Amino acid sequence: MSLSDSQNIEEATTSLQSQPDAKTRRYDRQLRLWAATGQNALEASRILLLSATATSTSILKNLVLPGIGHFTILDAATVTPEDAGNNFFLEGPDSIGKNRADEAVRLLGELNDGVEGKAVQESVEDVLEKKPEWIKGFTLVIAHNLKAKVVQQLSDLLWEDEAGPGLIVVKSAGFLAEFSIQFHDHAVIESHSESAPSLRITEPFPTLLEHATALDLSKMDPTDHSHVPYVVLLVRALEDWKKNHGGNPPKTFPEKKEFKKTISALKVKMDEENFEEAENQAYRCWTETKIPSEVSSLFELPAPSLSSDPNTLQFHALLTALKEFTLTQHPHTLPLSATLPDMHTSTESYIHLQKLYKARAGEDKATFNTLLAKVPGGAEITDDVVDSFLKNCHAVRVLRGRKWGTFDADREALTTALQTSPRETSTHLAFSALSALPSDASPTEESLRAAVHGIVGQDIELPEEFDNAIGEIARSPTADLPTTSAFLGGLVAQEAIKMITKQYVPINGHCVIDLVETWTGVIS
Amino acid sequence: MIKIWSMKKNEEAANKKKPKTSAAQIRVQKDLTELDLPATMQTNFPDPADLLNFTLTITPDEGMYQGGAFTFSFVINTNYPHDPPKVKCLPKIYHPNVDLEGNVCLNILREDWKPVLNLNSVMVGLQYLFLEPNAEDPLNKEAAEDLRRNRDAFIANVRSSMKGSTVKGITYERVTV
Amino acid sequence: MAAVVHPGQASHLGDWAGRYFHIDQVLDKPGPRTDPSFLAGDGVKKFLREECKILVIGAGGLGCEILANLALLGFKDIHVIDMDTIDISNLNRQFLFRQKDVGQPKATVAAEFIMKRVPGVKVTPYFGKIQDKDDDYYMQFNLVVCGLDSIEARRWMNATLVNLVDPENPESLKPLIDGGTEGFKGQARVILPTVTSCYECSLDMLNKPTAFPICTIANTPRLPEHCIEWASVLEWPRIWKDKKMDTDDPEHIGWLYGVAAARAKEFKIEGVTWALTQGVVKNIIPAIASTNAIIAAACCNEAFKIATSSAAYLNNYFMLIGTDSVYSYTFIHEQRPECPVCGGESVEISISRDFTVESLIEMLTEKQHIQIKKPSLSTPTKQIYLQAPPQLEAATRPNLEKKVSELVADGGEVTVTASSLPFSLSLRITYT
């Protein structure tokens, strides 16, 4: 490519040097989702997989590719001909007779040089008995098709330590599957919510209000007139409205209609896009609350115990400072976000407005930091985390998890769920029954039904969807179908990534999958 | 294999065999044969067998651009109507919403295009630009500035640019008929 | 448990005893929701493993997963088409490729990997475009699974399979299973050409990539994206004229980045980076292994169920959003009667070889049940008669006096459009 007169050689060379390094290029398509912070969290994670089934290796494949730090497969079994037929991370007949964990680790390792893999040739039962603490050294533990008794032991072990690893329990048979995640608390700062932060149109900060009230729309040059940002137009229109309506914003439907008319009446030409935007965004003048209820409800959460994991403690410190901010700082809103959406205006007006928002956001951050410093542990929180928290504080999420098995011990909840989500609950119960049956028993519809009645009670009537669930499980109780395992592999890896990166929102409950009719559902 | 055919047999319209005319081709044929254009707009097909490449000439009969003939090229790709037609103004003209490279600022050619729109909507939109040039969101900043500052001077510039004169150091193409 | 056979005893097609232990559980017995027409046992296994021929379109993010799934499911005769070569940014999800494969054709490398890993499976790659292949080629398959990222390619494949349907030949109806992903979201659907809604029917459901007003790009940039579009939409053609921009060429991206960054600096706009430049000009869609795994599994599961009848199949659209918990929605997307690909009406017309185009048009306008006003006619390759614009009417007018048989072969198709018709009509012409 030859160089044009518009650009000198030096400039072009500098540009080329800005090309990202090989690692960034490799991970480009995922960095666009979870950025460097998410990637760092993945690379620091250590995952333990219990048994190297087709489903387990499918899950791991989707975690090794994006670059977790380490994985261990715990499996004492040797590869059978049956294993070699349905597991992509075994080499067909060549793997038969070798240790299953060894083979899987070797083949999974080929996917990404940056990931460390380890095979441990021991059974889960042995490890639980001899060195249970070892299991706690991981970030996340994933178990596929273990018997209920073993899962119970694992669950007890991992639950006793509040800062201990999360546990994903995965079950599958033929076309059906389910999984659930055991965790104490899970706080998400970057929820990647679609909701945008407040622009503070109803509670304009002084410089914004000043800017809006200083405008003289009637004397403005037509070009400038058609480039006043809608945010400014709305602040101004609302201020003028309040003056004539006893300080109140539009409340009733006719008032809202009237308010929009006053905006439209300010147009000097038919097609002024900024005024059209203002009319379309006018709802912000009456729907914006000071603090989203999802956020204010978090202020009421009890303080976590000191043994909680560091992330939970840090999040709580941030939340405490945030609550303090909203209580003490006028006008009792969340700190202002510096993010300004695009709007129809000139470059100059936009950059000016952006500066106003950035300046105010900076002041709010300074105030927030002062408050944070007074909260135990607050002073140690890094600036990056504070920035991320303030940027996302309108959409932060806290999930309060439950111990594995809690749902099945709650007959009332099960009875309700059977009515509200019959197909999901039926499949879930069928799996509970399957994993409770002794391993040497061949499950039948009768034995599964009896086991479920043991869980929900003898007098509960089971819905017709239940017949579908037990029928399907009795048909193929030990089938780890390639597509079911791949589907689960994807879903469980998505959840694992969400848990590890603490971005996006994981499930809280049981996710049930039916690949006969192809649906999924979450119950809790 | 499942017996799809048995389901099909139950269908009323069992013989819906379609020609290999592409969806884009059918749409273009429909759009073109149903054009409802005033006398001020005329299409021209260099190759009448090729419906995907043609020009449109607009000769406004009122407004500041009256007396000119403005030709636009239309290029339609096989992903039409998912993709909008690509339209360029062929002569170099003095217009706030057309730049010197022939790029046209018309919302339905880019950000507001949707498959329910058709070639007629685009053509009508183009004609509107000559009746109501928009100075507020321009592509040719100088022309827009002139229009805003002094409408009469702008009109004079339009007239002389249409004759092929130089306006502010830029020589425009003669487009008068 | 099936009997354990020593690897050395592997039977034909690379099979060994116990190989299909898992899959056979659903092939030996029906489930409660299995259609009664399912014939459990050897017949269905023989069809799946020895007779069924399946085509995979795309060997990228979805394609790699699809190939691996199909091979493990027991499909033995798999074909794959892909026109791309392997890029380093594919390696975070396209798990059949390694660093050493960068630059190699995806279809070939993927096929070789599958054949090496799963004994007895034959994967036939084609490194090229789907448009290179003709109807006879597509006719040989029982099923087609699509894992594409291009709307245009999907529309082509969909239209081709709809057009392939021959009322006289049941074998001509090829189920099309289509998947797509974006970040944590994705969808899978089953298209039974002419029977269910097709890809074209749902074209208006697609999200369009964000486009910015050209005057914003030219004059009032506010976002880094505006500066990048200025570089690619306005500056590139101005400076480089007809030279085609190659968004895979780092020198081209480097130039665009440099130009965009300079403009951003001029306007005091922050945030122009190499990654953003590349993202905007290539319209990069985030992609991760896990979502591809889910969607590819859903697609292959449908292929397996359709090929074996072992369970009900998806009717007809599954969509998944994994950003906030796991949300999915399974629904029937309805066929659109005015769809230009699978909708419209088809009429068989038998005329004499002497019948003129003019008489044919007259016949159409007089036909009681259709009553088409001012019909325009064309064949797939040429126009027969167009009512407007005047130039095209004049150019096609001489055809009015011609015999239809001079312009359309026996059994040929004529597309009819008219303002009174909300859809298009296709005529199948036969001569008496």
Tab-separated table of C-alpha atoms in Angstrom, chain B residues 44-148:
chain	number	residue	atom	x	y	z
B	44	ASN	CA	-32.029	5.486	-16.862
B	45	PHE	CA	-30.674	1.967	-17.264
B	46	PRO	CA	-27.367	1.823	-19.168
B	47	ASP	CA	-28.101	-1.876	-19.609
B	48	PRO	CA	-31.863	-2.448	-19.524
B	49	ALA	CA	-31.264	-6.094	-18.649
B	50	ASP	CA	-29.458	-5.087	-15.455
B	51	LEU	CA	-31.943	-3.793	-12.909
B	52	LEU	CA	-29.343	-3.468	-10.146
B	53	ASN	CA	-27.345	-0.590	-11.655
B	54	PHE	CA	-29.041	2.542	-12.929
B	55	THR	CA	-29.201	6.305	-12.561
B	56	LEU	CA	-31.878	8.721	-11.488
B	57	THR	CA	-32.014	12.254	-12.847
B	58	ILE	CA	-33.878	14.883	-10.880
B	59	THR	CA	-34.881	18.116	-12.655
B	60	PRO	CA	-36.574	20.242	-10.010
B	61	ASP	CA	-39.375	22.420	-11.380
B	62	GLU	CA	-39.429	24.740	-8.394
B	63	GLY	CA	-37.113	25.986	-5.689
B	64	MET	CA	-33.529	27.130	-5.764
B	65	TYR	CA	-32.311	24.272	-7.903
B	66	GLN	CA	-34.907	24.725	-10.643
B	67	GLY	CA	-33.346	24.484	-14.072
B	68	GLY	CA	-30.730	21.938	-13.058
B	69	ALA	CA	-30.520	18.231	-13.839
B	70	PHE	CA	-28.964	16.164	-11.052
B	71	THR	CA	-27.990	12.620	-11.734
B	72	PHE	CA	-27.532	9.982	-9.013
B	73	SER	CA	-26.127	6.510	-9.396
B	74	PHE	CA	-27.953	3.616	-7.736
B	75	VAL	CA	-26.154	0.380	-6.973
B	76	ILE	CA	-28.216	-2.413	-5.429
B	77	ASN	CA	-26.508	-5.478	-3.998
B	78	THR	CA	-27.849	-8.993	-3.669
B	79	ASN	CA	-28.560	-8.445	0.015
B	80	TYR	CA	-31.294	-5.917	-0.864
B	81	PRO	CA	-33.599	-4.983	0.881
B	82	HIS	CA	-31.669	-5.895	4.028
B	83	ASP	CA	-28.982	-3.530	2.787
B	84	PRO	CA	-30.053	-0.135	1.442
B	85	PRO	CA	-29.215	0.859	-2.147
B	86	LYS	CA	-25.901	2.699	-2.499
B	87	VAL	CA	-26.573	6.152	-3.895
B	88	LYS	CA	-24.073	8.780	-5.058
B	89	CYS	CA	-24.534	12.143	-6.700
B	90	LEU	CA	-22.563	11.993	-9.951
B	91	PRO	CA	-21.866	15.655	-10.788
B	92	LYS	CA	-19.949	17.795	-8.329
B	93	ILE	CA	-22.645	20.130	-6.998
B	94	TYR	CA	-22.986	22.957	-4.497
B	95	HIS	CA	-25.491	21.666	-1.961
B	96	PRO	CA	-25.445	21.628	1.866
B	97	ASN	CA	-26.379	17.931	2.023
B	98	VAL	CA	-24.152	16.595	-0.742
B	99	ASP	CA	-20.394	16.615	-0.409
B	100	LEU	CA	-17.832	17.068	-3.154
B	101	GLU	CA	-17.314	13.316	-3.373
B	102	GLY	CA	-21.002	12.790	-4.151
B	103	ASN	CA	-21.960	11.439	-0.701
B	104	VAL	CA	-25.540	12.253	0.152
B	105	CYS	CA	-26.855	12.931	3.636
B	106	LEU	CA	-30.278	11.332	3.650
B	107	ASN	CA	-31.306	9.402	6.764
B	108	ILE	CA	-33.107	6.588	4.934
B	109	LEU	CA	-29.957	5.797	2.986
B	110	ARG	CA	-28.131	4.874	6.197
B	111	GLU	CA	-29.232	4.996	9.784
B	112	ASP	CA	-32.974	4.897	9.156
B	113	TRP	CA	-33.063	2.364	6.311
B	114	LYS	CA	-35.405	-0.586	6.843
B	115	PRO	CA	-36.523	-3.329	4.473
B	116	VAL	CA	-40.109	-2.004	4.357
B	117	LEU	CA	-38.839	1.134	2.614
B	118	ASN	CA	-38.402	0.963	-1.152
B	119	LEU	CA	-36.678	2.683	-4.062
B	120	ASN	CA	-39.574	5.104	-4.423
B	121	SER	CA	-39.096	6.360	-0.850
B	122	VAL	CA	-35.400	6.938	-1.502
B	123	MET	CA	-36.060	8.829	-4.735
B	124	VAL	CA	-38.715	11.033	-3.182
B	125	GLY	CA	-36.304	11.722	-0.330
B	126	LEU	CA	-33.599	12.776	-2.774
B	127	GLN	CA	-35.938	15.162	-4.585
B	128	TYR	CA	-36.897	16.731	-1.265
B	129	LEU	CA	-33.256	17.688	-0.709
B	130	PHE	CA	-33.463	20.016	-3.728
B	131	LEU	CA	-36.670	21.624	-2.552
B	132	GLU	CA	-35.610	22.007	1.077
B	133	PRO	CA	-31.848	21.930	1.505
B	134	ASN	CA	-31.090	21.465	5.202
B	135	ALA	CA	-28.429	23.794	6.548
B	136	GLU	CA	-28.459	22.465	10.092
B	137	ASP	CA	-26.914	19.050	9.552
B	138	PRO	CA	-24.749	19.570	6.505
B	139	LEU	CA	-22.228	17.581	4.539
B	140	ASN	CA	-20.922	20.591	2.600
B	141	LYS	CA	-20.235	22.905	5.494
B	142	GLU	CA	-19.437	25.982	3.402
B	143	ALA	CA	-22.632	25.723	1.401
B	144	ALA	CA	-24.610	25.296	4.624
B	145	GLU	CA	-22.902	28.254	6.180
B	146	ASP	CA	-23.782	30.383	3.139
B	147	LEU	CA	-27.416	29.261	3.316
B	148	ARG	CA	-27.658	30.139	6.979
